[in-house]
Coordinates of C-alpha atoms and ligand atoms in Angstrom, one line a residue:
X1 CA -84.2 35.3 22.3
X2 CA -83.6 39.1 22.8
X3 CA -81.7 40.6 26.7
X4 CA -85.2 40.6 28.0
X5 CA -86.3 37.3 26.8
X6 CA -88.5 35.3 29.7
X7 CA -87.9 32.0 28.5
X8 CA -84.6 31.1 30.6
X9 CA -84.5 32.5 34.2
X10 CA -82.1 31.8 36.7
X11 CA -82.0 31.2 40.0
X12 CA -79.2 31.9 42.2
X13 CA -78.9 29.6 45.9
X14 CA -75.0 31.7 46.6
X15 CA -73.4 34.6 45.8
X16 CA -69.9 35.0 47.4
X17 CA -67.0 37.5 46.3
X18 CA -63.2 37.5 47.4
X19 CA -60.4 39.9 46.7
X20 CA -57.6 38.2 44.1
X21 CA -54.5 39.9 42.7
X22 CA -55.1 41.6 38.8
X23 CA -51.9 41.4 36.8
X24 CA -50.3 44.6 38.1
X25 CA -50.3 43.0 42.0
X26 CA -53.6 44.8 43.1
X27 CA -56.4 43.2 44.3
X28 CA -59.6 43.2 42.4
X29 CA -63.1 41.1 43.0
X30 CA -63.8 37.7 42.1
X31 CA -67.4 36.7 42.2
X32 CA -68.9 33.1 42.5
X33 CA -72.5 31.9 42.2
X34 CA -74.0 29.0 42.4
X35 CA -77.5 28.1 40.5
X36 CA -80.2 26.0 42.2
X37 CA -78.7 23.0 39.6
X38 CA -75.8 23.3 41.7
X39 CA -73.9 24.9 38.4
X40 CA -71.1 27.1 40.0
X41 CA -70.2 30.2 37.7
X42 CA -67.5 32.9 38.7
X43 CA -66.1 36.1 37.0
X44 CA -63.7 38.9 37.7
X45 CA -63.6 42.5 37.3
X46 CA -60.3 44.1 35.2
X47 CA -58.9 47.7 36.2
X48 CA -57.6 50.7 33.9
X49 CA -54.8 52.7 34.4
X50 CA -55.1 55.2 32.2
X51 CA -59.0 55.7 33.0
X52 CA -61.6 58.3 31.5
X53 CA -63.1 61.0 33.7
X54 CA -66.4 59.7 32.9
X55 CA -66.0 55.7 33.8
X56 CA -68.0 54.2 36.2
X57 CA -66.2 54.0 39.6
X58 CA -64.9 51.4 41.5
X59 CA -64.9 50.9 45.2
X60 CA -61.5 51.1 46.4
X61 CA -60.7 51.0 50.5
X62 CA -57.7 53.7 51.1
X63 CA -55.7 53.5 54.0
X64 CA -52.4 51.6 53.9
X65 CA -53.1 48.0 52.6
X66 CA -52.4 48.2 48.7
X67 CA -51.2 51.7 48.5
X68 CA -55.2 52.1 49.1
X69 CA -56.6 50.0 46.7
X70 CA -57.9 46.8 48.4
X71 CA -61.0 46.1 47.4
X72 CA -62.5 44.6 50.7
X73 CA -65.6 46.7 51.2
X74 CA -66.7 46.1 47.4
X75 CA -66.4 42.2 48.3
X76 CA -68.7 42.9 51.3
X77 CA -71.0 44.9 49.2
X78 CA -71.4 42.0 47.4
X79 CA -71.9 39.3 50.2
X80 CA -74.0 42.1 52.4
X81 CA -76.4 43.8 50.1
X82 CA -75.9 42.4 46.3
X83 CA -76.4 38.6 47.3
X84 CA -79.8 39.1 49.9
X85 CA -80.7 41.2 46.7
X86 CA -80.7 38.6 44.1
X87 CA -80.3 35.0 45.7
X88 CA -83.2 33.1 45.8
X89 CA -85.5 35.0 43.4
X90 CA -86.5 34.0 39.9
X91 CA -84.7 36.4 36.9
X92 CA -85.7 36.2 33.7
X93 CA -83.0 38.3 31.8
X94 CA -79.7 40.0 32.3
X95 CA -81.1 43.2 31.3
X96 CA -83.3 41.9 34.6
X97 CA -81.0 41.8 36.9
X98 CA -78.3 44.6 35.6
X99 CA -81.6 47.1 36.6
X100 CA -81.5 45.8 40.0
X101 CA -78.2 46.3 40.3
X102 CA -78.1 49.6 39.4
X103 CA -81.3 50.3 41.4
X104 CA -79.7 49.0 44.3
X105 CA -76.3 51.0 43.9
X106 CA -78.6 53.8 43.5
X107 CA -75.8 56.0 41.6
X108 CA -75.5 56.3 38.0
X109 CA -72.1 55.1 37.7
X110 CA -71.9 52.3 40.8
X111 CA -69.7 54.5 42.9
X112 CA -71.6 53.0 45.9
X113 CA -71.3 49.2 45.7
X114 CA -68.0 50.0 43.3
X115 CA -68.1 49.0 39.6
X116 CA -65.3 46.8 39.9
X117 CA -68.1 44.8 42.2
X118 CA -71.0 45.1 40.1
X119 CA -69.5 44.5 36.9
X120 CA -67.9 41.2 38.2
X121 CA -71.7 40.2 39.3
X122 CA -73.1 40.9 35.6
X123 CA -71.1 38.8 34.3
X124 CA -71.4 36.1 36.7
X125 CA -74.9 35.9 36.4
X126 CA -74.2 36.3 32.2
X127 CA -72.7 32.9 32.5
X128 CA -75.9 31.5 34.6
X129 CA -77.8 32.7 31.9
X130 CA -76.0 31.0 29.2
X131 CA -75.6 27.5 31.2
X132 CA -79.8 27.7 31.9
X133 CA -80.1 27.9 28.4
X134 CA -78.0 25.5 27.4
X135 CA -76.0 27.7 25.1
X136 CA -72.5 28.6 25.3
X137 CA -71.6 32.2 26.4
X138 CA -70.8 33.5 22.7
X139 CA -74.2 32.1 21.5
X140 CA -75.9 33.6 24.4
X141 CA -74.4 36.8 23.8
X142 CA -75.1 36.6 20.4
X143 CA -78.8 35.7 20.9
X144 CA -79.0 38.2 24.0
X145 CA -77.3 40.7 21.2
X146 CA -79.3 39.9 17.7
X147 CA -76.1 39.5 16.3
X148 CA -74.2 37.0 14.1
X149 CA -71.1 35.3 15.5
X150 CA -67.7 36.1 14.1
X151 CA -64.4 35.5 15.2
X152 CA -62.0 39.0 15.5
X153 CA -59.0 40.3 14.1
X154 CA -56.6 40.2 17.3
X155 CA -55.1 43.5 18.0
X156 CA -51.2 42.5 20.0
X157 CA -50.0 45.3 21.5
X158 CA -46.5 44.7 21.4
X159 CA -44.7 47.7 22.6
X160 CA -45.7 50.2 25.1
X161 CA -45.8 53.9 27.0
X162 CA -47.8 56.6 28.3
X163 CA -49.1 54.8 31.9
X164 CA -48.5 51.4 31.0
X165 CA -44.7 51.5 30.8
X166 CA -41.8 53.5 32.4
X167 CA -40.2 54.9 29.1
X168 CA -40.3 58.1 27.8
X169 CA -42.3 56.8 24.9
X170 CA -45.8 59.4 25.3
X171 CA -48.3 57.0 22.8
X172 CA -49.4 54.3 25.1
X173 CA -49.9 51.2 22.4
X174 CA -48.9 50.2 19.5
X175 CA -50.4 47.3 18.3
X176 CA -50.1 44.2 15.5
X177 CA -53.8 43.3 13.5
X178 CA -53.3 40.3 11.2
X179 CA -56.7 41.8 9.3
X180 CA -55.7 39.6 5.8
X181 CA -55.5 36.2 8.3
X182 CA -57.2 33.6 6.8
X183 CA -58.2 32.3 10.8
X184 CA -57.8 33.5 13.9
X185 CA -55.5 30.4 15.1
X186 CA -53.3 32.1 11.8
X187 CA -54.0 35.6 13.3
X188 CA -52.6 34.8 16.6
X189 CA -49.4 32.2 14.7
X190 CA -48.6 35.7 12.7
X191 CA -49.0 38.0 16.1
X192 CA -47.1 35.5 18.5
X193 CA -44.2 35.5 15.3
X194 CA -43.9 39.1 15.0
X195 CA -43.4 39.7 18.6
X196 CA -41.2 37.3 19.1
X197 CA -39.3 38.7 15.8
X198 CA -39.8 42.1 17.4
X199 CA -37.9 40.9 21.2
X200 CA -34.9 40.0 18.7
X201 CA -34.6 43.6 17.7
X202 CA -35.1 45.3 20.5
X203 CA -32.7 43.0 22.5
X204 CA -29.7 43.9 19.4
X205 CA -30.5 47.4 19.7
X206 CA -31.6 48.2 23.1
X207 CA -29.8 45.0 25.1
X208 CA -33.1 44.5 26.8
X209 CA -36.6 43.5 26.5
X210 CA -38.4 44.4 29.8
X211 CA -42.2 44.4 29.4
X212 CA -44.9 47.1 30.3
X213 CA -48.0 46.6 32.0
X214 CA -49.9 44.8 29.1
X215 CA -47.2 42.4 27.7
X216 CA -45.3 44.5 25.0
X217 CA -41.9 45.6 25.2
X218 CA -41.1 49.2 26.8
X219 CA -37.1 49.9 25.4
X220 CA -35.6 53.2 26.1
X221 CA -37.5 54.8 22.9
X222 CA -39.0 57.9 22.8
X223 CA -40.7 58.9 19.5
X224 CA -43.1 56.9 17.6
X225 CA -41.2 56.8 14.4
X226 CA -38.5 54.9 16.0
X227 CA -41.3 52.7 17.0
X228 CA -43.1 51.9 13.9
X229 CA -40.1 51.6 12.0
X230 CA -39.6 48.6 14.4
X231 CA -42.5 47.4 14.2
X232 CA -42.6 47.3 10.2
X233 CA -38.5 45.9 10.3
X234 CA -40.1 42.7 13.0
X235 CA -43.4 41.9 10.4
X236 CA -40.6 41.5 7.3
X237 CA -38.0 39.9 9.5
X238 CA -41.4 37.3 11.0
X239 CA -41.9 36.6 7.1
X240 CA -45.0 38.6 6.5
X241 CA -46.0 42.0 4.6
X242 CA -46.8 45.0 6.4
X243 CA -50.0 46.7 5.1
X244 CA -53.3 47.5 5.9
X245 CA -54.9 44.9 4.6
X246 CA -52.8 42.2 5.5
X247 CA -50.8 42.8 8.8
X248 CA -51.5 46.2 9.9
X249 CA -50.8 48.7 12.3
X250 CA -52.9 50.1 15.3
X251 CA -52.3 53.2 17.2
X252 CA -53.8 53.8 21.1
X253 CA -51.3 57.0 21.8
X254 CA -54.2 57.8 24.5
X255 CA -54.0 61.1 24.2
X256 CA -55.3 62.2 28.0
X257 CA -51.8 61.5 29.3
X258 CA -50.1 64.5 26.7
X259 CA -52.7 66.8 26.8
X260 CA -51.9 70.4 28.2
X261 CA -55.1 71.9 27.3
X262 CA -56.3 74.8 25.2
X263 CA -56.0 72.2 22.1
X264 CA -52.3 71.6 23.0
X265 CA -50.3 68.0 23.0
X266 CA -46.9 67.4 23.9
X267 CA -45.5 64.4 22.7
X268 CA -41.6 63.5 22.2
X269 CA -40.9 67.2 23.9
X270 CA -43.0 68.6 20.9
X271 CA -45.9 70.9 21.9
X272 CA -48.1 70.7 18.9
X273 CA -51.7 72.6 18.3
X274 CA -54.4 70.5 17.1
X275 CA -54.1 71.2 13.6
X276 CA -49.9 70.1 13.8
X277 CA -51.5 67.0 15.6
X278 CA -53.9 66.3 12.8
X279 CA -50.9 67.0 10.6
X280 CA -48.6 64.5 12.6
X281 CA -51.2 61.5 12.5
X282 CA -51.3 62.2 8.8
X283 CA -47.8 61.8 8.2
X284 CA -47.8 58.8 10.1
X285 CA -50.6 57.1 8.2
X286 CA -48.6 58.1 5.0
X287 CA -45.9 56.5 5.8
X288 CA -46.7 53.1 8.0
X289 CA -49.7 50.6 7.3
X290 CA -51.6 51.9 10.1
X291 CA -55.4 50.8 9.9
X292 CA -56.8 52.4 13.4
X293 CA -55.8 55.1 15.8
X294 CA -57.4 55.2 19.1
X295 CA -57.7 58.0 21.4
X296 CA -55.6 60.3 19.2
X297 CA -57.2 63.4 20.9
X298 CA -58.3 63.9 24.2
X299 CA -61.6 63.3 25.8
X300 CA -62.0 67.0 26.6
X301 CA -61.0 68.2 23.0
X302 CA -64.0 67.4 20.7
X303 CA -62.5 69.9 18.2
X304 CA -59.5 68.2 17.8
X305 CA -61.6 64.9 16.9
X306 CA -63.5 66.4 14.7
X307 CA -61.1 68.1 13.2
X308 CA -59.2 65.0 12.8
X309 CA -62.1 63.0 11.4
X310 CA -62.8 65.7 9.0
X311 CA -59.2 65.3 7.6
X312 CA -59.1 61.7 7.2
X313 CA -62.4 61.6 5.9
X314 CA -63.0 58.1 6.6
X315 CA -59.9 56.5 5.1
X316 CA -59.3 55.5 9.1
X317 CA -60.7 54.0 11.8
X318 CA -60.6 56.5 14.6
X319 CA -62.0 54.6 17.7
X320 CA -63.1 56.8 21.0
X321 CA -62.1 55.3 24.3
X322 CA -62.1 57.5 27.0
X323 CA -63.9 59.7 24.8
X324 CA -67.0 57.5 25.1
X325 CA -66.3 55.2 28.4
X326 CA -68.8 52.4 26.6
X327 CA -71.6 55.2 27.3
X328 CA -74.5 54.8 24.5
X329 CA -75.4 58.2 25.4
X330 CA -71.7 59.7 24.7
X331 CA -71.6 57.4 22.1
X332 CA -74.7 59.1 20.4
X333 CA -73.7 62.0 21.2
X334 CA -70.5 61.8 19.6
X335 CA -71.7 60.2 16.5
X336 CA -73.7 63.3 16.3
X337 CA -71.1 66.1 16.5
X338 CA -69.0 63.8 14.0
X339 CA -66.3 63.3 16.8
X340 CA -65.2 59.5 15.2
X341 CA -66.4 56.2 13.3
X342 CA -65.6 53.4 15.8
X343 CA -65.7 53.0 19.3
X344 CA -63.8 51.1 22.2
X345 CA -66.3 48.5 24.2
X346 CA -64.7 47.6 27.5
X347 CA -67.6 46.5 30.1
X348 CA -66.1 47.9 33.6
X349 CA -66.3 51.2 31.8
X350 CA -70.1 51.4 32.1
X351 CA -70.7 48.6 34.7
X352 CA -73.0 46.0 33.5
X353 CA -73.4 43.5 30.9
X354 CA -76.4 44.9 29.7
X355 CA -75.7 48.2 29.0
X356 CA -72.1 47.1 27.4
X357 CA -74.8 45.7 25.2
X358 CA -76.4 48.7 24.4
X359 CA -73.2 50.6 23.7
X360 CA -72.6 48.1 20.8
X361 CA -76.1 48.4 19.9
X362 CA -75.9 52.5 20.0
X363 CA -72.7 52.4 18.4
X364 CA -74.1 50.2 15.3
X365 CA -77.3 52.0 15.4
X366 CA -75.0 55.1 14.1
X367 CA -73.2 53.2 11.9
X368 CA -70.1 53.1 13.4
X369 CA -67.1 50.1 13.9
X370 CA -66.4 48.7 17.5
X371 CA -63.3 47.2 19.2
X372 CA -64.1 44.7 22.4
X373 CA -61.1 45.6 25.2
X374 CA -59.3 44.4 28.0
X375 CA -58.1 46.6 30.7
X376 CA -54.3 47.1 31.4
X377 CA -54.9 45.3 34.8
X378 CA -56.1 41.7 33.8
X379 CA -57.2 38.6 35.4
X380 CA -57.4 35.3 33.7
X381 CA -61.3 36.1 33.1
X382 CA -62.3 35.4 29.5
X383 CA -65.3 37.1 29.1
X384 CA -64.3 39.7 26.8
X385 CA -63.6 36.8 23.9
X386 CA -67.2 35.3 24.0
X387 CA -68.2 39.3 23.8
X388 CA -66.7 40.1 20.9
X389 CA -67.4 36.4 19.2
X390 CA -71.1 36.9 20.2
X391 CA -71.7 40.9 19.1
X392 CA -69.5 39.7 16.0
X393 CA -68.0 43.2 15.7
X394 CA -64.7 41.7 14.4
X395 CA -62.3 43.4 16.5
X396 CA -60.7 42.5 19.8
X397 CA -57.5 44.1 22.0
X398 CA -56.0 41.6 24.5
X399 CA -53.1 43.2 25.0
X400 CA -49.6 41.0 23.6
X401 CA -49.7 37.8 22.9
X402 CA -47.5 36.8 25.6
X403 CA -48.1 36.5 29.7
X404 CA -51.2 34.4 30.9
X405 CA -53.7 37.1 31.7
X406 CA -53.6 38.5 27.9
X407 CA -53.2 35.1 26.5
X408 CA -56.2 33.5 28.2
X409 CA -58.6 35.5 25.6
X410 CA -56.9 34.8 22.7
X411 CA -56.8 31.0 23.6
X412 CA -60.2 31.6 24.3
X413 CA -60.8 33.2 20.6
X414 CA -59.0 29.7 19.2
X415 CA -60.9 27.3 21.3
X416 CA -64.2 28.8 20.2
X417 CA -62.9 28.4 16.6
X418 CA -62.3 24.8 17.2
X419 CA -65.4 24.3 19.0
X420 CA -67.2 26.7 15.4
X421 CA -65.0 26.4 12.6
X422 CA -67.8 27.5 10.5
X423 CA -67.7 31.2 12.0
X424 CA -66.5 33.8 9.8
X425 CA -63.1 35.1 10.9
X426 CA -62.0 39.0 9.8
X427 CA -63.1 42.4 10.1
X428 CA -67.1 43.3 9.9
X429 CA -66.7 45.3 6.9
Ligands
LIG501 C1 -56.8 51.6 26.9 C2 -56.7 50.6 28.0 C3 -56.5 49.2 27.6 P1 -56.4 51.0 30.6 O1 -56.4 52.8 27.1 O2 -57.3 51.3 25.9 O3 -55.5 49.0 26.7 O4 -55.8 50.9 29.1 O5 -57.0 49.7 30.9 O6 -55.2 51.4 31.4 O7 -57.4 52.2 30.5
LIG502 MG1 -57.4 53.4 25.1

């Protein structure tokens, strides 16, 4: 079965949407179908914080309610125009109905109807799709894909700053990847361990453990030394080795938020040039088991990526998120001008199912890694856990592994391994 495969269609008899709360208190969409078996599938659209200028848009309402950010005219863009559109017809792939969706919106990147609306829809009718065939949703992704299932190396993020935390701490995420787990119920033991080894030290030193907006702790810290000197003290004091090849390190410092232009970054109260940036990331990966840095330059600085991916000459993974908003265009282009080797896959960022899809597929097509994402604003959706099972890129972010929103994937990840203990677990090397 390929994304445009005949031999399953669905059809939809309801397609309703309501606002609910994400996990920051704001509301997002909730969509709920139901197929003429009487099946009933829902889904929910996530939100970013700290957002690339290039992600598709959602539809937002202003005015007072929310601070502005209700989302009751994208739930009546659903029940008005996107339900007459697709309820009752016959549709015989995803890739199927994402076109009408986006032929409907009639914008390139769904500011009309409002991503946050269609994305929610995709995956909804993902989920028909998979019931129809009688597959669950990792198979079908994997099937929809061509790929070959594998279960991911978690990535906890378990202390942060930049948007997601009121520190002065500039690097958004720093995260914990069991990649030398022999299972991902043992990837998320070690993970769950470290951070609770981690609260311990932060509570001595700091006398408190208050959370940012994905589940990590936010102390009073400011530079990232003082960070991943923690981190590497909390793996030892959990009982495991730091290293990048059993529990390593992962950087998102999401660069956007310190940039001050003309190649400039100001981090700590440092203003560093590109090259003293490139210089600064070295030293760090000299020093701490770091496996992965994300966003380490900014999305309007392509010489700083390439000159960062010219100096660590593939001894890292260096994964574009805003950089390439899960565009396979950007992504292409990107791979071209040598900007990095691995990119960040987070399905609101482009809008459909479908062309998150293509992204992976662009992305492997150029021979580079990928890394399935939440957002910083949750729900208790689990759609990103079958993605990343079903594309089998190996890598997942969920955010820590604490608070129900970023927990529901990983439980997710372990029920699937239950369900499949014969999938491979680990990096797709
Ligand atoms: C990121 C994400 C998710 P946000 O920068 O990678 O961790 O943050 O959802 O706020 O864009
Ligand atoms: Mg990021």
């Amino acid at each position: 079965m390929s994304a445009d495969s005949p031999s399953a269609p669905i059809v939809l008899t309801a397609l309703t949407a309501r606002p609910i709360l994400d996990s920051r208190g704001y509301p997002t969409v909730e969509v709920s179908a139901v197929l003429d078996d009487g099946t009933r599938v829902r889904a929910a659209a996530p939100a970013g914080a700290s957002t690339g200028a290039h992600e598709a848009v959602e539809r937002r309402d202003g005015g007072e309610a929310y601070s502005g950010r209700g989302v009751d005219a994208a739930v009546a863009g659903v029940e008005r125009e996107i339900a007459p559109a697709l309820v009752g017809s016959a549709w015989a792939s995803i890739t199927e109905v994402d076109r009408a969706l986006r032929d409907l919106d009639g914008t390139h990147d769904y500011r009309r109807l409002g991503a946050n609306a269609v994305v929610a829809v995709s995956i909804a009718a993902s989920r028909a799709f998979a019931h129809v065939a009688g597959l669950s949703l990792h198979t079908w992704i994997a099937a929809a894909s061509g790929s070959s299932e594998r279960l991911p190396v978690p990535h906890f993020n378990v202390l942060n700053g930049g948007a997601h935390a009121a520190n002065a701490l500039d690097f958004q995420e720093f995260m914990i990847a069991p990649v030398g787990a022999p299972d991902e119920a043992a990837a998320v033991r070690i993970g769950a361990e470290v951070y609770h080894a981690l609260a311990a030290l932060i509570r001595q030193r700091y006398g408190t453990a208050g959370l940012g907006d994905e589940g990590g702790f936010a102390p009073p810290v400011e530079h990232p030394r003082t960070v991943l000197d923690l981190l590497v003290e909390a793996i030892g004091d959990a009982g495991y080795r730091p290293g990048r090849d059993t529990v390593a390190i992962a950087l998102d410092p999401a660069a956007n938020y310190f940039y001050r232009g003309a190649g400039r970054y100001e981090t700590g109260g440092t203003l560093r040039d590109r090259a003293q940036m490139v210089d600064f990331y070295l030293e760090l990966f000299d020093e701490y088991p770091i496996r992965s840095l994300e966003d380490g330059f900014a999305e309007d600085d392509p010489e700083g990526w390439v000159a960062m991916a010219t100096a660590a000459a593939g001894r890292w993974q260096l994964v574009g998120d805003d950089l390439y908003v899960t565009d396979p265009e950007r992504i292409e282009r990107g791979a071209a001008a040598g900007l990095s080797n691995a990119v960040l896959i987070k399905p609101n960022q482009i809008g459909t199912v479908s062309q998150t899809l293509a992204a992976i597929a662009a992305a492997r097509d150029c021979g580079m890694s990928c890394m399935v994402s939440h957002r910083s604003g949750e729900t208790m959706d689990t759609f990103i856990a079958d993605l990343v099972v079903g594309t089998g890129v190996g890598q997942i972010k969920s955010g820590a592994p604490a608070r129900g929103e970023r927990v529901a994937k990983y439980n997710r990840l372990m029920e699937i391994e239950r369900d499949h203990p014969e999938l491979p677990y680990g990096l797709d090397r």
